[in-house]
CSV table of C-alpha atoms in Angstrom, one decimal:
chain,number,residue,atom,x,y,z
A,1,UNK,CA,25.2,-41.0,-20.8
A,2,UNK,CA,27.7,-38.8,-22.6
A,3,UNK,CA,29.5,-36.2,-20.5
A,4,UNK,CA,27.8,-32.7,-20.6
A,5,UNK,CA,31.1,-31.0,-21.2
A,6,UNK,CA,31.7,-32.4,-24.6
A,7,UNK,CA,31.6,-30.3,-27.7
A,8,UNK,CA,29.7,-31.0,-30.9
A,9,UNK,CA,33.1,-32.0,-32.4
A,10,UNK,CA,33.9,-34.4,-29.6
A,11,UNK,CA,30.5,-36.1,-29.9
A,12,UNK,CA,30.9,-36.4,-33.7
A,13,UNK,CA,34.3,-38.0,-32.9
A,14,UNK,CA,32.6,-40.5,-30.7
A,15,UNK,CA,29.9,-41.3,-33.4
A,16,UNK,CA,32.3,-41.8,-36.3
A,17,UNK,CA,34.5,-44.1,-34.3
A,18,UNK,CA,31.7,-46.0,-33.2
A,19,UNK,CA,30.4,-46.4,-36.8
A,20,UNK,CA,34.1,-47.3,-37.8
A,21,UNK,CA,33.8,-50.2,-35.4
A,22,UNK,CA,30.4,-51.3,-36.4
A,23,UNK,CA,31.5,-51.3,-40.0
A,24,UNK,CA,34.9,-53.1,-39.7
A,25,UNK,CA,34.2,-55.5,-36.9
A,26,UNK,CA,30.7,-55.4,-36.0
A,27,UNK,CA,30.0,-59.1,-36.3
A,28,UNK,CA,31.8,-62.1,-34.5
A,29,UNK,CA,32.6,-63.3,-38.1
A,30,UNK,CA,34.5,-60.0,-38.8
A,31,UNK,CA,36.2,-60.1,-35.6
A,32,UNK,CA,37.5,-63.8,-35.8
A,33,UNK,CA,38.8,-63.1,-39.1
A,34,UNK,CA,40.7,-60.1,-38.0
A,35,UNK,CA,42.0,-61.8,-34.9
A,36,UNK,CA,42.6,-65.4,-35.7
A,37,UNK,CA,39.5,-66.3,-33.6
A,38,UNK,CA,40.7,-64.2,-30.8
A,39,UNK,CA,44.2,-65.3,-30.7
A,40,UNK,CA,45.6,-61.8,-31.9
A,41,UNK,CA,44.7,-58.5,-30.4
A,42,UNK,CA,46.3,-56.2,-32.9
A,43,UNK,CA,45.3,-56.0,-36.9
A,44,UNK,CA,47.6,-53.9,-38.6
A,45,UNK,CA,45.3,-53.6,-41.7
A,46,UNK,CA,42.6,-52.1,-39.4
A,47,UNK,CA,44.9,-50.0,-37.6
A,48,UNK,CA,46.3,-48.8,-40.8
A,49,UNK,CA,42.5,-47.6,-41.8
A,50,UNK,CA,42.3,-45.7,-38.6
A,51,UNK,CA,45.6,-44.1,-39.5
A,52,UNK,CA,44.5,-43.1,-43.0
A,53,UNK,CA,41.2,-41.5,-41.7
A,54,UNK,CA,43.3,-39.4,-39.3
A,55,UNK,CA,42.0,-41.0,-35.8
A,56,UNK,CA,45.4,-42.0,-34.7
A,57,UNK,CA,46.4,-38.5,-34.3
A,58,UNK,CA,43.6,-37.1,-32.4
A,59,UNK,CA,45.9,-36.0,-29.6
A,60,UNK,CA,49.1,-35.3,-31.6
A,61,UNK,CA,49.8,-31.7,-32.5
A,62,UNK,CA,49.1,-30.7,-36.0
A,63,UNK,CA,52.7,-29.7,-36.9
A,64,UNK,CA,53.6,-33.6,-36.6
A,65,UNK,CA,50.6,-34.9,-38.5
A,66,UNK,CA,47.9,-35.0,-35.9
A,67,UNK,CA,44.7,-33.2,-35.6
A,68,UNK,CA,45.6,-31.1,-32.2
A,69,UNK,CA,43.1,-32.6,-29.9
A,70,UNK,CA,43.7,-33.1,-26.1
A,71,UNK,CA,43.1,-35.7,-23.3
A,72,UNK,CA,39.3,-35.7,-24.1
A,73,UNK,CA,39.6,-36.7,-27.7
A,74,UNK,CA,42.1,-39.5,-26.6
A,75,UNK,CA,39.7,-40.7,-24.0
A,76,UNK,CA,36.7,-40.7,-26.5
A,77,UNK,CA,39.0,-42.7,-29.1
A,78,UNK,CA,40.0,-45.3,-27.0
A,79,UNK,CA,36.5,-45.7,-25.2
A,80,UNK,CA,34.8,-46.2,-28.6
A,81,UNK,CA,37.5,-48.4,-30.0
A,82,UNK,CA,37.4,-50.7,-27.1
A,83,UNK,CA,33.6,-50.6,-26.9
A,84,UNK,CA,33.5,-51.8,-30.5
A,85,UNK,CA,36.1,-54.6,-29.9
A,86,UNK,CA,38.4,-53.2,-32.6
A,87,UNK,CA,41.6,-55.2,-32.7
A,88,UNK,CA,44.2,-52.3,-32.5
A,89,UNK,CA,45.9,-53.2,-29.3
A,90,UNK,CA,49.0,-51.2,-30.4
A,91,UNK,CA,47.2,-48.0,-30.1
A,92,UNK,CA,47.5,-47.8,-26.5
A,93,UNK,CA,51.3,-48.2,-26.2
A,94,UNK,CA,51.7,-45.8,-29.1
A,95,UNK,CA,50.0,-43.0,-27.6
A,96,UNK,CA,51.7,-43.8,-24.1
A,97,UNK,CA,55.1,-43.3,-26.1
A,98,UNK,CA,53.7,-40.3,-27.9
A,99,UNK,CA,53.1,-38.7,-24.6
A,100,UNK,CA,56.7,-38.8,-23.7
A,101,UNK,CA,58.0,-37.8,-27.1
A,102,UNK,CA,55.7,-34.7,-26.9
A,103,UNK,CA,57.3,-33.7,-23.6
A,104,UNK,CA,60.9,-34.6,-23.8
A,105,UNK,CA,62.1,-35.5,-27.2
A,106,UNK,CA,64.1,-33.3,-29.5
A,107,UNK,CA,62.2,-31.7,-32.4
A,108,UNK,CA,63.8,-34.2,-34.9
A,109,UNK,CA,62.6,-37.0,-32.9
A,110,UNK,CA,59.0,-35.6,-32.5
A,111,UNK,CA,58.7,-35.1,-36.2
A,112,UNK,CA,59.8,-38.5,-36.9
A,113,UNK,CA,58.2,-40.6,-34.4
A,114,UNK,CA,54.9,-38.6,-33.8
A,115,UNK,CA,54.5,-38.5,-37.5
A,116,UNK,CA,55.0,-42.3,-37.6
A,117,UNK,CA,52.4,-43.0,-35.1
A,118,UNK,CA,49.8,-40.7,-37.0
A,119,UNK,CA,50.9,-42.7,-40.2
A,120,UNK,CA,50.1,-46.1,-38.6
A,121,UNK,CA,53.4,-47.3,-37.1
A,122,UNK,CA,53.1,-49.0,-33.7
A,123,UNK,CA,55.5,-47.9,-30.9
A,124,UNK,CA,56.2,-49.7,-27.9
A,125,UNK,CA,57.6,-48.9,-24.2
A,126,UNK,CA,59.5,-51.6,-22.2
A,127,UNK,CA,60.0,-50.9,-18.6
A,128,UNK,CA,59.4,-54.2,-16.6
A,129,UNK,CA,62.2,-56.8,-16.1
A,130,UNK,CA,62.0,-60.2,-14.5
A,131,UNK,CA,63.3,-58.8,-11.1
A,132,UNK,CA,61.6,-55.4,-11.6
A,133,UNK,CA,57.8,-55.1,-12.1
A,134,UNK,CA,56.4,-52.6,-9.5
A,135,UNK,CA,59.8,-51.8,-8.2
A,136,UNK,CA,61.2,-50.1,-11.1
A,137,UNK,CA,64.2,-49.0,-9.2
A,138,UNK,CA,65.5,-52.6,-9.5
A,139,UNK,CA,65.9,-52.2,-13.3
A,140,UNK,CA,69.2,-53.7,-14.2
A,141,UNK,CA,69.2,-54.1,-18.3
A,142,UNK,CA,72.2,-52.0,-18.9
A,143,UNK,CA,73.3,-49.6,-21.6
A,144,UNK,CA,77.0,-49.1,-21.9
A,145,UNK,CA,78.6,-46.0,-23.7
A,146,UNK,CA,80.5,-46.9,-26.8
A,147,UNK,CA,82.0,-45.0,-29.5
A,148,UNK,CA,79.0,-43.1,-31.4
A,149,UNK,CA,76.3,-44.5,-29.1
A,150,UNK,CA,75.1,-47.1,-26.6
A,151,UNK,CA,75.4,-50.8,-26.3
A,152,UNK,CA,72.6,-52.7,-24.5
A,153,UNK,CA,72.6,-56.0,-22.8
A,154,UNK,CA,70.0,-57.7,-20.6
A,155,UNK,CA,66.3,-58.8,-20.5
A,156,UNK,CA,63.1,-57.0,-20.4
A,157,UNK,CA,59.5,-58.6,-19.9
A,158,UNK,CA,55.8,-58.1,-20.3
A,159,UNK,CA,56.4,-55.6,-23.2
A,160,UNK,CA,53.2,-55.0,-25.0
A,161,UNK,CA,53.0,-54.9,-28.7
A,162,UNK,CA,56.7,-55.2,-29.3
A,163,UNK,CA,56.0,-57.9,-32.0
A,164,UNK,CA,53.8,-55.1,-33.9
A,165,UNK,CA,56.2,-52.1,-33.2
A,166,UNK,CA,58.7,-50.5,-35.5
A,167,UNK,CA,60.4,-48.7,-32.5
A,168,UNK,CA,60.6,-49.7,-29.0
A,169,UNK,CA,61.4,-47.1,-26.2
A,170,UNK,CA,63.4,-49.1,-23.7
A,171,UNK,CA,64.1,-48.0,-20.1
A,172,UNK,CA,67.7,-48.9,-19.3
A,173,UNK,CA,70.4,-48.4,-16.6
A,174,UNK,CA,73.2,-46.2,-17.7
A,175,UNK,CA,74.6,-45.4,-14.1
A,176,UNK,CA,74.0,-45.7,-10.3
A,177,UNK,CA,73.1,-42.7,-8.2
A,178,UNK,CA,72.1,-41.6,-4.6
A,179,UNK,CA,68.7,-42.4,-5.3
A,180,UNK,CA,67.1,-45.8,-6.5
A,181,UNK,CA,65.6,-44.4,-9.6
A,182,UNK,CA,68.8,-42.4,-10.7
A,183,UNK,CA,70.6,-43.5,-13.6
A,184,UNK,CA,67.7,-44.7,-15.6
A,185,UNK,CA,67.6,-43.6,-19.3
A,186,UNK,CA,65.2,-43.8,-22.3
A,187,UNK,CA,66.6,-45.0,-25.5
A,188,UNK,CA,64.9,-45.7,-28.7
A,189,UNK,CA,65.4,-49.3,-30.3
A,190,UNK,CA,64.5,-50.2,-33.8
A,191,UNK,CA,62.4,-53.5,-33.5
A,192,UNK,CA,64.6,-55.1,-35.9
A,193,UNK,CA,67.9,-54.2,-34.4
A,194,UNK,CA,70.6,-56.8,-34.6
A,195,UNK,CA,71.0,-58.6,-31.2
A,196,UNK,CA,67.4,-57.9,-30.2
A,197,UNK,CA,65.2,-61.2,-29.9
A,198,UNK,CA,61.5,-60.6,-29.3
A,199,UNK,CA,59.6,-63.8,-27.7
A,200,UNK,CA,55.9,-63.6,-27.3
A,201,UNK,CA,54.4,-64.8,-23.9
A,202,UNK,CA,51.3,-66.9,-24.2
A,203,UNK,CA,48.5,-65.3,-22.1
A,204,UNK,CA,45.0,-65.8,-21.5
A,205,UNK,CA,44.4,-62.6,-23.7
A,206,UNK,CA,46.1,-64.0,-26.5
A,207,UNK,CA,49.1,-62.3,-28.2
A,208,UNK,CA,49.7,-59.2,-26.2
A,209,UNK,CA,53.1,-59.2,-24.5
A,210,UNK,CA,56.7,-60.3,-25.0
A,211,UNK,CA,60.1,-61.0,-23.5
A,212,UNK,CA,62.9,-58.8,-24.8
A,213,UNK,CA,66.5,-60.2,-24.9
A,214,UNK,CA,69.4,-57.5,-25.8
A,215,UNK,CA,72.6,-59.1,-26.6
A,216,UNK,CA,75.3,-56.3,-27.7
A,217,UNK,CA,72.3,-54.2,-29.2
A,218,UNK,CA,73.8,-51.1,-30.5
A,219,UNK,CA,72.1,-47.7,-31.0
A,220,UNK,CA,73.5,-44.3,-31.9
A,221,UNK,CA,73.7,-41.4,-29.6
A,222,UNK,CA,70.7,-39.8,-31.3
A,223,UNK,CA,68.5,-42.7,-29.8
A,224,UNK,CA,68.6,-41.1,-26.4
A,225,UNK,CA,65.2,-39.6,-25.5
A,226,UNK,CA,65.3,-36.9,-23.0
A,227,UNK,CA,68.2,-36.5,-20.7
A,228,UNK,CA,70.7,-39.2,-19.7
A,229,UNK,CA,69.7,-40.5,-16.2
A,230,UNK,CA,66.5,-38.7,-16.1
A,231,UNK,CA,64.6,-41.6,-17.7
A,232,UNK,CA,62.4,-42.4,-14.7
A,233,UNK,CA,61.1,-38.8,-14.4
A,234,UNK,CA,60.3,-38.8,-18.0
A,235,UNK,CA,58.2,-42.0,-17.7
A,236,UNK,CA,56.5,-40.7,-14.4
A,237,UNK,CA,55.4,-37.6,-16.3
A,238,UNK,CA,53.5,-39.5,-18.8
A,239,UNK,CA,51.8,-41.7,-16.3
A,240,UNK,CA,48.7,-39.5,-16.0
A,241,UNK,CA,48.1,-40.1,-19.7
A,242,UNK,CA,48.7,-43.8,-19.6
A,243,UNK,CA,46.4,-44.3,-16.7
A,244,UNK,CA,43.4,-42.4,-18.6
A,245,UNK,CA,44.1,-44.5,-21.7
A,246,UNK,CA,43.7,-47.5,-19.5
A,247,UNK,CA,40.5,-46.0,-18.0
A,248,UNK,CA,39.1,-45.2,-21.4
A,249,UNK,CA,39.6,-48.6,-22.5
A,250,UNK,CA,38.0,-50.0,-19.3
A,251,UNK,CA,35.2,-47.9,-19.9
A,252,UNK,CA,34.7,-49.4,-23.4
A,253,UNK,CA,35.1,-52.9,-22.1
A,254,UNK,CA,32.6,-52.2,-19.4
A,255,UNK,CA,30.1,-50.6,-21.8
A,256,UNK,CA,30.3,-53.2,-24.3
A,257,UNK,CA,29.9,-56.2,-21.7
A,258,UNK,CA,27.0,-54.4,-20.5
A,259,UNK,CA,25.5,-54.0,-23.9
A,260,UNK,CA,25.9,-57.7,-24.6
A,261,UNK,CA,24.5,-58.7,-21.2
A,262,UNK,CA,21.3,-56.5,-21.6
A,263,UNK,CA,20.7,-57.8,-25.0
A,264,UNK,CA,21.0,-61.3,-23.8
A,265,UNK,CA,18.7,-60.9,-20.6
A,266,UNK,CA,16.3,-59.0,-22.9
A,267,UNK,CA,16.0,-61.8,-25.4
A,268,UNK,CA,16.4,-64.9,-23.2
A,269,UNK,CA,13.3,-66.4,-22.0
A,270,UNK,CA,12.7,-68.8,-19.1
A,271,UNK,CA,9.5,-69.7,-17.2
A,272,UNK,CA,7.7,-67.7,-19.9
A,273,UNK,CA,9.2,-64.4,-19.5
A,274,UNK,CA,12.6,-62.4,-20.3
A,275,UNK,CA,15.1,-63.5,-17.5
A,276,UNK,CA,15.8,-59.7,-17.2
A,277,UNK,CA,12.4,-59.2,-15.8
A,278,UNK,CA,13.3,-61.4,-12.7
A,279,UNK,CA,14.4,-59.2,-9.8
A,280,UNK,CA,17.2,-61.2,-9.0
A,281,UNK,CA,18.8,-59.9,-12.2
A,282,UNK,CA,17.2,-56.8,-12.7
A,283,UNK,CA,18.5,-55.1,-9.7
A,284,UNK,CA,22.0,-56.5,-10.2
A,285,UNK,CA,22.0,-55.1,-13.8
A,286,UNK,CA,20.8,-51.7,-12.4
A,287,UNK,CA,23.8,-51.8,-9.9
A,288,UNK,CA,26.1,-52.4,-12.9
A,289,UNK,CA,24.7,-49.4,-14.9
A,290,UNK,CA,25.2,-47.1,-11.8
A,291,UNK,CA,29.0,-48.5,-11.5
A,292,UNK,CA,29.6,-47.6,-15.3
A,293,UNK,CA,28.0,-44.2,-15.1
A,294,UNK,CA,30.1,-43.4,-12.0
A,295,UNK,CA,33.2,-44.6,-13.5
A,296,UNK,CA,32.5,-42.6,-16.8
A,297,UNK,CA,31.8,-39.4,-14.7
A,298,UNK,CA,35.0,-39.8,-12.6
A,299,UNK,CA,37.2,-40.1,-15.8
A,300,UNK,CA,35.8,-37.3,-17.8
A,301,UNK,CA,35.7,-35.1,-14.6
A,302,UNK,CA,39.4,-35.8,-14.1
A,303,UNK,CA,40.1,-35.0,-17.8
A,304,UNK,CA,38.5,-31.8,-17.7
A,305,UNK,CA,40.2,-30.7,-14.6
A,306,UNK,CA,43.8,-31.5,-16.1
A,307,UNK,CA,42.8,-29.9,-19.6
A,308,UNK,CA,41.4,-26.7,-17.7
A,309,UNK,CA,44.2,-26.5,-15.1
A,310,UNK,CA,41.8,-27.1,-12.2
A,311,UNK,CA,43.7,-28.3,-9.1
A,312,UNK,CA,47.3,-29.3,-8.7
A,313,UNK,CA,49.5,-31.9,-10.4
A,314,UNK,CA,49.0,-33.9,-7.3
A,315,UNK,CA,45.4,-33.7,-7.5
A,316,UNK,CA,45.8,-34.9,-11.1
A,317,UNK,CA,47.8,-37.8,-10.1
A,318,UNK,CA,45.3,-38.9,-7.4
A,319,UNK,CA,42.4,-38.6,-9.8
A,320,UNK,CA,44.0,-40.4,-12.7
A,321,UNK,CA,44.9,-43.3,-10.4
A,322,UNK,CA,41.3,-43.3,-8.9
A,323,UNK,CA,40.2,-43.2,-12.5
A,324,UNK,CA,42.2,-46.2,-13.4
A,325,UNK,CA,41.2,-48.2,-10.3
A,326,UNK,CA,37.6,-47.6,-10.4
A,327,UNK,CA,37.1,-48.0,-14.3
A,328,UNK,CA,39.2,-51.2,-14.5
A,329,UNK,CA,37.5,-52.9,-11.5
A,330,UNK,CA,34.0,-51.9,-12.9
A,331,UNK,CA,34.9,-53.6,-16.1
A,332,UNK,CA,35.9,-56.8,-14.5
A,333,UNK,CA,32.9,-56.7,-12.1
A,334,UNK,CA,30.5,-56.4,-15.2
A,335,UNK,CA,32.3,-59.2,-17.0
A,336,UNK,CA,32.0,-61.6,-13.9
A,337,UNK,CA,28.4,-60.8,-13.5
A,338,UNK,CA,28.0,-61.2,-17.1
A,339,UNK,CA,29.4,-64.7,-17.3
A,340,UNK,CA,27.1,-65.6,-14.1
A,341,UNK,CA,23.9,-64.0,-15.7
A,342,UNK,CA,24.4,-65.7,-19.1
A,343,UNK,CA,25.1,-69.0,-17.7
A,344,UNK,CA,26.5,-71.5,-19.9
A,345,UNK,CA,26.4,-69.3,-22.7
A,346,UNK,CA,28.6,-66.9,-20.8
A,347,UNK,CA,31.2,-69.6,-20.2
A,348,UNK,CA,31.3,-71.0,-24.0
A,349,UNK,CA,34.0,-69.5,-26.2
A,350,UNK,CA,31.4,-69.6,-28.8
A,351,UNK,CA,30.1,-66.4,-27.4
A,352,UNK,CA,31.7,-63.1,-26.5
A,353,UNK,CA,31.1,-63.0,-22.8
A,354,UNK,CA,34.0,-65.3,-21.9
A,355,UNK,CA,36.2,-63.1,-24.0
A,356,UNK,CA,35.0,-59.9,-22.3
A,357,UNK,CA,35.9,-61.6,-18.8
A,358,UNK,CA,39.5,-62.6,-19.9
A,359,UNK,CA,40.2,-59.2,-21.5
A,360,UNK,CA,39.0,-57.4,-18.3
A,361,UNK,CA,41.6,-58.9,-16.0
A,362,UNK,CA,44.7,-57.5,-17.3
A,363,UNK,CA,43.8,-53.9,-17.2
A,364,UNK,CA,43.8,-54.1,-13.5
A,365,UNK,CA,47.5,-55.4,-13.6
A,366,UNK,CA,49.3,-53.2,-16.4
A,367,UNK,CA,49.8,-49.4,-16.4
A,368,UNK,CA,50.8,-50.0,-12.8
A,369,UNK,CA,48.7,-52.5,-10.7
A,370,UNK,CA,45.6,-51.4,-8.9
A,371,UNK,CA,47.5,-52.1,-5.7
A,372,UNK,CA,50.2,-49.7,-6.7
A,373,UNK,CA,47.4,-47.2,-7.8
A,374,UNK,CA,46.0,-47.3,-4.1
A,375,UNK,CA,49.5,-46.6,-2.8
A,376,UNK,CA,49.6,-43.6,-5.0
A,377,UNK,CA,46.4,-42.4,-3.9
A,378,UNK,CA,46.9,-42.9,-0.2
A,379,UNK,CA,50.3,-41.2,-0.6
A,380,UNK,CA,48.6,-38.1,-2.0
A,381,UNK,CA,46.4,-38.1,1.0
A,382,UNK,CA,49.4,-37.9,3.3
A,383,UNK,CA,49.5,-41.7,4.2
A,384,UNK,CA,52.9,-43.1,3.1
A,385,UNK,CA,53.6,-46.7,3.5
A,386,UNK,CA,56.8,-48.2,4.8
A,387,UNK,CA,58.3,-49.0,1.4
A,388,UNK,CA,57.8,-45.4,0.3
A,389,UNK,CA,59.5,-44.0,3.5
A,390,UNK,CA,62.6,-46.1,2.8
């Protein structure tokens, strides 16, 4: 079911994006051709078609080339793209970066970067390091001031879509302060900058993430996004949007997996009847349908509260974390059940179900692991863990 709060224009957006997915990658043959048989998660040609049709700018203000929508349009876009298995992995990182630029960038930076995203360029953001994952305060990749700008040295890791990006927004350490997160700064770095080495990391999801090695990479003073030393606050301010993108993608994953599972148990016959008529499967499928609808209701209710200013910022943090956890774990549950109920066909790489399972795992880890989300949720309820109290 679609949320009752959607306007006619928003319902039309969902329909046209769904039709785009059906037309461009509605068959396994089309998807294999676009993704090198699943090895690649981003196809720039397809991404450019979305840009040319204006879909990449749904939540970007009109003055920067977008259509001026909000979080609802953004969630609709990602839910439908991921449900249709459209290989545009770079859209997620680009919209996360866009949220930061909208809040903290100069007008010149907004015009350049938001306009580029609308036009089809991929943007990436790099936070994690080998010794700094969930503990971002341990970031050590360093940027020193030099004449006319900054010089960056160090390593970043798990950077999504850097291999497709034109610009990477990098969280670097420019100083040390009284608090652990003081002294972190955002600098924009061209992906082809001299001294930057981007190395793909092989994963079960294919080509998604990268190590970044910075060796005397120089960027101008104009590369600073926001305020020097205020980078962590800037990143944190955009996390609600990032979690909702992740939740929207998870909704699409869960629904697509459910669609494929339902089609299989309806058609597959054993003992003279469709296997979906057996109670052992029928009740489990009903439970999955309930979980998906509950996850969708939570996500769209969260979006509605934020867009209408209902509640407090702490309420929104809690709700976006809840949405991220509920949706991504639902998507993984549906995929696990899908593999089990489709048997050998679910386990075979010749069919989509095993792909659904592989792709459902990473969202419980990125955009802040679900364990970290539970820490955030409990903290907003007044239950702060030992690490948070230090």
